[in-house]
mmCIF file of C-alpha atoms in Angstrom:
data_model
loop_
_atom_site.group_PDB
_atom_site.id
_atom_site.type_symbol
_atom_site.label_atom_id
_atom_site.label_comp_id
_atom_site.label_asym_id
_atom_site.label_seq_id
_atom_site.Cartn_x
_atom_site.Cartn_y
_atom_site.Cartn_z
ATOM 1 C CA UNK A 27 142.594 17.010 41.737
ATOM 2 C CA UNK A 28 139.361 19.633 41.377
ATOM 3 C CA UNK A 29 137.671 21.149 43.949
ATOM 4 C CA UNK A 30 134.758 18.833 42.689
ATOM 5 C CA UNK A 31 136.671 15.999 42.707
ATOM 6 C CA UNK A 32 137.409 16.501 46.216
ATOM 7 C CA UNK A 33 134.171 16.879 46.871
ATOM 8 C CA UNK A 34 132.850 13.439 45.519
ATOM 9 C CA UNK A 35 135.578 11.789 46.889
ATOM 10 C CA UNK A 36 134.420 13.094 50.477
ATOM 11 C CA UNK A 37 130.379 11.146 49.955
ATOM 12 C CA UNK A 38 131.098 8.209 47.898
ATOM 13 C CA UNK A 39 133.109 5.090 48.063
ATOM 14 C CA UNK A 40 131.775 2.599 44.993
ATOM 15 C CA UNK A 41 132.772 -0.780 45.084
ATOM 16 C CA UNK A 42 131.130 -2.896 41.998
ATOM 17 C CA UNK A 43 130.577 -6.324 41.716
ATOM 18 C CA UNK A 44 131.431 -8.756 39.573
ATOM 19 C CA UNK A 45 135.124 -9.192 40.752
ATOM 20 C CA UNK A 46 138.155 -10.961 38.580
ATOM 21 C CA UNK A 47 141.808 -12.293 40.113
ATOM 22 C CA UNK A 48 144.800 -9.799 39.554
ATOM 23 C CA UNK A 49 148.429 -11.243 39.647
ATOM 24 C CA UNK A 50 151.685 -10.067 39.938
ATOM 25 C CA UNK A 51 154.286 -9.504 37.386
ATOM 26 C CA UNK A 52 158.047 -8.623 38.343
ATOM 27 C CA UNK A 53 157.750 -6.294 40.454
ATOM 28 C CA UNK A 54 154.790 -5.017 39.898
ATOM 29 C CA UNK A 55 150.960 -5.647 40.341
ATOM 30 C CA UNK A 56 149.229 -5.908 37.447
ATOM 31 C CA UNK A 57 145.867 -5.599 36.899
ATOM 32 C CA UNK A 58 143.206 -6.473 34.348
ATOM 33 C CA UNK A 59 139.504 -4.736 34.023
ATOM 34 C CA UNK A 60 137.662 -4.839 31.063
ATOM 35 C CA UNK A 61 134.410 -2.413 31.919
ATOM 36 C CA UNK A 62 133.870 -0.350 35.252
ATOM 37 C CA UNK A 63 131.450 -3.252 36.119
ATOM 38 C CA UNK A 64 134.834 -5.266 37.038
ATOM 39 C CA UNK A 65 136.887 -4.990 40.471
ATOM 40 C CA UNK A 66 140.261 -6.689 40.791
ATOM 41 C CA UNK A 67 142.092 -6.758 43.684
ATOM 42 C CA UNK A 68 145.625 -5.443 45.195
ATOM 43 C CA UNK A 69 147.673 -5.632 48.102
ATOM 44 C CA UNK A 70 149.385 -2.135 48.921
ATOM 45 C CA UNK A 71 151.464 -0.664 52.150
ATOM 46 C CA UNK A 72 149.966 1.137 54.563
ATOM 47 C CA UNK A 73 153.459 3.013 55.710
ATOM 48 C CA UNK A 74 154.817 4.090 52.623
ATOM 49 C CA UNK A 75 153.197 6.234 49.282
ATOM 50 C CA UNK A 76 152.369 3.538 46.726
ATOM 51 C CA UNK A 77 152.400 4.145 42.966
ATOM 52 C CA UNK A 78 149.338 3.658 40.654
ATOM 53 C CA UNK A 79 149.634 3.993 37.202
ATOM 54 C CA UNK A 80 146.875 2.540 33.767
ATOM 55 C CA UNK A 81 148.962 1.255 31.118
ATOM 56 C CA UNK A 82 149.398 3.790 28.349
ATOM 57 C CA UNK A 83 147.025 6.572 29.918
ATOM 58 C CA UNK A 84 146.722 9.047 32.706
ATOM 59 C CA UNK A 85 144.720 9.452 35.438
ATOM 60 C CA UNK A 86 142.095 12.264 35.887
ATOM 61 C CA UNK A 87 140.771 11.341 39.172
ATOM 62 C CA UNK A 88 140.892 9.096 42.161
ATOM 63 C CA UNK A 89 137.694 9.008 44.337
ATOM 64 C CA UNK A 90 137.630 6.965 48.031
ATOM 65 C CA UNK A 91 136.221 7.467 51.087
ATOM 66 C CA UNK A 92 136.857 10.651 53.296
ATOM 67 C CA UNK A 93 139.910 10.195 55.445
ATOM 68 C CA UNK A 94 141.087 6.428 54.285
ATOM 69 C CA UNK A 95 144.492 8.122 51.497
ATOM 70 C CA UNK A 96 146.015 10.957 50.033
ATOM 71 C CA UNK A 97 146.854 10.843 46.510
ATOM 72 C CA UNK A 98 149.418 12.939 45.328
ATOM 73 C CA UNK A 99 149.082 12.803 41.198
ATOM 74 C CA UNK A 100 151.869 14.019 38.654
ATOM 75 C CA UNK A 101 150.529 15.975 36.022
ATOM 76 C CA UNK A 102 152.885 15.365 33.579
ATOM 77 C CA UNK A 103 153.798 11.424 34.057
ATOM 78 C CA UNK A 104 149.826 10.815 34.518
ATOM 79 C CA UNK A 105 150.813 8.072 37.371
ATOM 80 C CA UNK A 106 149.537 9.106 41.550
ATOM 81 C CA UNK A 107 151.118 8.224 44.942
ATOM 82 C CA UNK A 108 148.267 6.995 46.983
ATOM 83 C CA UNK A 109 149.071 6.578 50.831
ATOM 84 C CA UNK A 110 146.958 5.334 53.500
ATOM 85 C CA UNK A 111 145.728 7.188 56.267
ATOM 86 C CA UNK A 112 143.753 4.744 58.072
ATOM 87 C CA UNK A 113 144.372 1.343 60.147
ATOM 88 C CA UNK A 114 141.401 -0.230 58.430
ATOM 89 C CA UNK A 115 142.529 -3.359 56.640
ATOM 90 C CA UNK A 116 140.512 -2.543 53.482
ATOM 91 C CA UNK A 117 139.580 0.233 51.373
ATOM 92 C CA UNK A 118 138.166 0.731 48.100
ATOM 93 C CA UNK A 119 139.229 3.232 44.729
ATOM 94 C CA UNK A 120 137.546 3.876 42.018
ATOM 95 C CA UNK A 121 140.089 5.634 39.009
ATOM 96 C CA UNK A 122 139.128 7.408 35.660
ATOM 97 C CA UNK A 123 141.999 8.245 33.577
ATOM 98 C CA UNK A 124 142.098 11.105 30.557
ATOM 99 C CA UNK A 125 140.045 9.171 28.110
ATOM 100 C CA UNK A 126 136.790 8.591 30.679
ATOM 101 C CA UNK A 127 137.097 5.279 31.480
ATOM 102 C CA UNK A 128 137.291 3.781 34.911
ATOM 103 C CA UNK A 129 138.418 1.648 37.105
ATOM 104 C CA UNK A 130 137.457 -0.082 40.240
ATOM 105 C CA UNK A 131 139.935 -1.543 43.053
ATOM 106 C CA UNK A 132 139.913 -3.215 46.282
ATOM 107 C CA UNK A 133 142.736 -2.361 48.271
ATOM 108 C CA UNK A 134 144.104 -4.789 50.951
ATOM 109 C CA UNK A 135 146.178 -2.842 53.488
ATOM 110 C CA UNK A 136 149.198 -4.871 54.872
ATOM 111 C CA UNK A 137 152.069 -3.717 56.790
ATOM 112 C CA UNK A 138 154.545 -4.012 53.127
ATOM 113 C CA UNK A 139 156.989 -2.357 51.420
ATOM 114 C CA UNK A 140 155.591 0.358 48.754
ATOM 115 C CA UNK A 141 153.883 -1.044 45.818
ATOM 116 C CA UNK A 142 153.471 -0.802 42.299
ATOM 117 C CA UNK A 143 149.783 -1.054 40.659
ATOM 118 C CA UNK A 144 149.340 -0.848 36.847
ATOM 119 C CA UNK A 145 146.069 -1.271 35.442
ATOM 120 C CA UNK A 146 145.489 -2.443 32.554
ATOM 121 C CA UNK A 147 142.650 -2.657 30.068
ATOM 122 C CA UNK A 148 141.631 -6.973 29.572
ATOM 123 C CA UNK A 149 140.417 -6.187 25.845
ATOM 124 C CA UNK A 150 143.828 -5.252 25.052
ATOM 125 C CA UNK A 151 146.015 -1.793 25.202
ATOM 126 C CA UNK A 152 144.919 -0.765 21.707
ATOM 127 C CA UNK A 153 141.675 0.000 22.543
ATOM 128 C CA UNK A 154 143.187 2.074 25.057
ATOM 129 C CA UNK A 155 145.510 4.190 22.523
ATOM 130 C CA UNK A 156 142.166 4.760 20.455
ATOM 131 C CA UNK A 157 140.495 6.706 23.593
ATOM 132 C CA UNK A 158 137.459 4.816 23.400
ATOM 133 C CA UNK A 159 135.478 5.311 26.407
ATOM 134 C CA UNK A 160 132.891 3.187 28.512
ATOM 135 C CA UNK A 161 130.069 1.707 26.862
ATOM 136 C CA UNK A 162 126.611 3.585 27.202
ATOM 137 C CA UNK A 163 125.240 0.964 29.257
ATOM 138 C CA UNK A 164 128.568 1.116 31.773
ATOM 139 C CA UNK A 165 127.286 4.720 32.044
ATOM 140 C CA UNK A 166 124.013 4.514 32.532
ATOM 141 C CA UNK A 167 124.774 1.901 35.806
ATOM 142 C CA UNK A 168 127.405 4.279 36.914
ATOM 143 C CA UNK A 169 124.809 7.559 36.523
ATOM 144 C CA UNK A 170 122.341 5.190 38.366
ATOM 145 C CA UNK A 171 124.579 4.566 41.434
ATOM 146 C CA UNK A 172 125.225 8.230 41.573
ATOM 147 C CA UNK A 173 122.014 8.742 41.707
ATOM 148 C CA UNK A 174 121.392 6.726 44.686
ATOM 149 C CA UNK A 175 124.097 8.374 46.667
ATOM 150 C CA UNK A 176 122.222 11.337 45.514
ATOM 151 C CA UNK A 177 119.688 10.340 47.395
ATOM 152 C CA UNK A 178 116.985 9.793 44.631
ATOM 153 C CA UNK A 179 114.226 7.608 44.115
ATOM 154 C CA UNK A 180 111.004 6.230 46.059
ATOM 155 C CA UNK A 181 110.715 6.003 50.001
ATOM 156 C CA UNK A 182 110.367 2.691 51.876
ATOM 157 C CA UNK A 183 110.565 0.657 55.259
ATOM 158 C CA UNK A 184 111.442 -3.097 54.730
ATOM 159 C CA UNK A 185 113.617 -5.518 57.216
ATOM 160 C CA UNK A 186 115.300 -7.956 54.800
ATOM 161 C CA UNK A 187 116.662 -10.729 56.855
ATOM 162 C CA UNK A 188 120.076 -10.846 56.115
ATOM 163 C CA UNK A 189 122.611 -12.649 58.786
ATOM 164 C CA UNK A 190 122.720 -12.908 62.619
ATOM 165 C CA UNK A 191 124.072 -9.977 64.377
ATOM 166 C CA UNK A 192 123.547 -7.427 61.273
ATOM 167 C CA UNK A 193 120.099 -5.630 60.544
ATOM 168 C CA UNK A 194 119.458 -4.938 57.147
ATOM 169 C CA UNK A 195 116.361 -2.657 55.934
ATOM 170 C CA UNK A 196 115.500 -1.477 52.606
ATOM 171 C CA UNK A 197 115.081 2.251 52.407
ATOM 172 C CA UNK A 198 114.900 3.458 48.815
ATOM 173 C CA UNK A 199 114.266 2.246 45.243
ATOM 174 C CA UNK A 200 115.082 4.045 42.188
ATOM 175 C CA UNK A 201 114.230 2.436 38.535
ATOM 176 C CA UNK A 202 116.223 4.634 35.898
ATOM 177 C CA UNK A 203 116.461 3.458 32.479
ATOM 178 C CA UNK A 204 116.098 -0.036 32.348
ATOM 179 C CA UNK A 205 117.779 -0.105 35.578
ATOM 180 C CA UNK A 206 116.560 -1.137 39.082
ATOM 181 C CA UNK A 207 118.301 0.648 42.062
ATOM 182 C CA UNK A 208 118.049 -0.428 45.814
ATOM 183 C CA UNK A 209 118.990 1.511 48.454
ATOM 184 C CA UNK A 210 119.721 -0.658 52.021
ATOM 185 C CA UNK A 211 120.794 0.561 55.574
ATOM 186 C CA UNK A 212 122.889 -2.009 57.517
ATOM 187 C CA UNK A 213 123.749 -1.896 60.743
ATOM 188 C CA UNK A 214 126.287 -4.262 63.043
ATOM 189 C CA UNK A 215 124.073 -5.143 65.767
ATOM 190 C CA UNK A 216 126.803 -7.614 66.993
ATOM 191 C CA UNK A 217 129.488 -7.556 69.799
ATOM 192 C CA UNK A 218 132.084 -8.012 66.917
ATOM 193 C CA UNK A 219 133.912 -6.409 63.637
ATOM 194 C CA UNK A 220 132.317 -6.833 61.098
ATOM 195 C CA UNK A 221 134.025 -6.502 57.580
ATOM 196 C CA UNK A 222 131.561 -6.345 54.348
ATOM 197 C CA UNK A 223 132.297 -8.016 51.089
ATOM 198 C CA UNK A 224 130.284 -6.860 48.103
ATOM 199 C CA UNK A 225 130.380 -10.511 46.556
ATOM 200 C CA UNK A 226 127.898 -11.378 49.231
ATOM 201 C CA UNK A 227 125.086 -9.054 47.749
ATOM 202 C CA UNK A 228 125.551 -10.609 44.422
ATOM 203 C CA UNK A 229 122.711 -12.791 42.641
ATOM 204 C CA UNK A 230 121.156 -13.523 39.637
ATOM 205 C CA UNK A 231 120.795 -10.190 37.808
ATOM 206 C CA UNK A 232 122.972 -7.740 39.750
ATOM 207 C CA UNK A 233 125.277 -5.244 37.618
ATOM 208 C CA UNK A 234 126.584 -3.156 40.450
ATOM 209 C CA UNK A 235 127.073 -2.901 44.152
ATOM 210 C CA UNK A 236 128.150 0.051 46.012
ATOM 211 C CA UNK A 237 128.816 -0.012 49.733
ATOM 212 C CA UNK A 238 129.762 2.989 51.289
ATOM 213 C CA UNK A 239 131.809 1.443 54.558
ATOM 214 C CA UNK A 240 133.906 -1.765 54.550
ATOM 215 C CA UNK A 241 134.239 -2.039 57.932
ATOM 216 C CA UNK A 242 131.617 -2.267 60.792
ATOM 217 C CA UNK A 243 132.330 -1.404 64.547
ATOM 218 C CA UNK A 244 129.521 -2.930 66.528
ATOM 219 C CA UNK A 245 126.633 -0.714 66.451
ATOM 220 C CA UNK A 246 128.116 1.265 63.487
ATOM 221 C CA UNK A 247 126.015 1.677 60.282
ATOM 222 C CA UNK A 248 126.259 1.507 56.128
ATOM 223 C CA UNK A 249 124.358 2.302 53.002
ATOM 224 C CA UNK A 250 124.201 -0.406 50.653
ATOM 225 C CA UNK A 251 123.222 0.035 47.084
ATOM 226 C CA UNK A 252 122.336 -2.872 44.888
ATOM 227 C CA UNK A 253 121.801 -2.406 41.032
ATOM 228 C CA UNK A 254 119.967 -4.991 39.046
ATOM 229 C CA UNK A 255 118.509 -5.197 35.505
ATOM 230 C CA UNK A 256 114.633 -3.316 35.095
ATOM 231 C CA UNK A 257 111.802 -5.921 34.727
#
């Protein structure tokens, strides 16, 4: 990995909305995504280096929260070893392999033999052996959620009430080509864990969400971006 992938992977942790089942196959996990807009879902060990590979491509990258894995890639084979290095029951990836496209998974952590995860694309692997990429519009939502960690776009103070025990304020808007970004701080004001699913920010409207912590200790804190069409 790049000294600039390193460096994203240490301030951003994306986890996108619009989530479809995986399944497993033999021995294997496999896993279907059609567009970056797509999560699917894996179990992998937290003890032992687990293998990811996407069907018929390599991967470039793997970005993730600071201090959650190592991934140890192969250059020539294209597949990575990712390993835990956290006792947190969740974490989230996000993968682009050589042609550009990505790939978004949600990673349950279990006490399990090492695991196999192959990714593969939904509209078929030929589409895949062609090296087409994502579509604009995929881009312009990821560009727009970058730009939010960035820490672009318009200043603001508003308590949205959310649930009981969790304060949630909107900080920051961003509209960016057709695109409207929120930014949101939310903090565990309970006596309890609290574990975030981004399929509780989703409504009517919402492309992406990115949250940048799973998992709340009480009084701990999390951005929360939520991307939704322009008006």
């Amino acid at each position: 990995m790049s000294v600039n992938s390193r460096k994203q992977t240490n301030r951003i942790c994306l986890v996108l909305a619009l989530l479809v089942n995986s399944f497993q196959a033999g021995a294997a996990q496999i896993l279907f995504q059609g567009s970056p807009t797509e999560s699917t879902t894996a179990t992998i060990s937290r003890n032992e280096p687990n293998l990811l590979k996407v069907d018929g491509r390599k991967i470039k990258r793997v970005y993730g929260t600071e201090g959650m894995f190592t991934v140890t890639p192969e250059q020539d084979t294209g597949v990575a070893w990712l390993k835990p290095t956290t006792d947190k029951p969740l974490m989230s990836i996000f993968i682009t392999d050589d042609t550009g496209q990505h790939y978004k998974l949600l990673l349950k952590v279990e006490d399990i033999p090492a695991e196999t995860i192959i990714i593969r694309d939904s509209k078929g692997h030929a589409q895949l052996s062609m090296g087409i990429k994502n579509e604009p519009r995929n881009e312009e939502i990821l560009n727009t959620i970058m730009a939010l960690h960035d820490g672009e776009g318009d200043l603001i103070s508003e308590l949205i009430p959310l649930w009981k025990g969790i304060k949630f304020e909107l900080v920051r808007t961003l509209d960016l080509r057709g695109l409207r970004g929120e930014a949101y701080q939310l903090t565990n004001t309970s006596d309890k864990q609290v574990v975030m699913d981004e399929r509780e920010f989703y409504r009517d409207g919402v492309q992406a969400v990115s949250i940048e912590k799973i998992v709340l200790e009480t009084g701990d804190s999390t951005a929360v971006f939520v991307l939704s069409e322009g008006k």
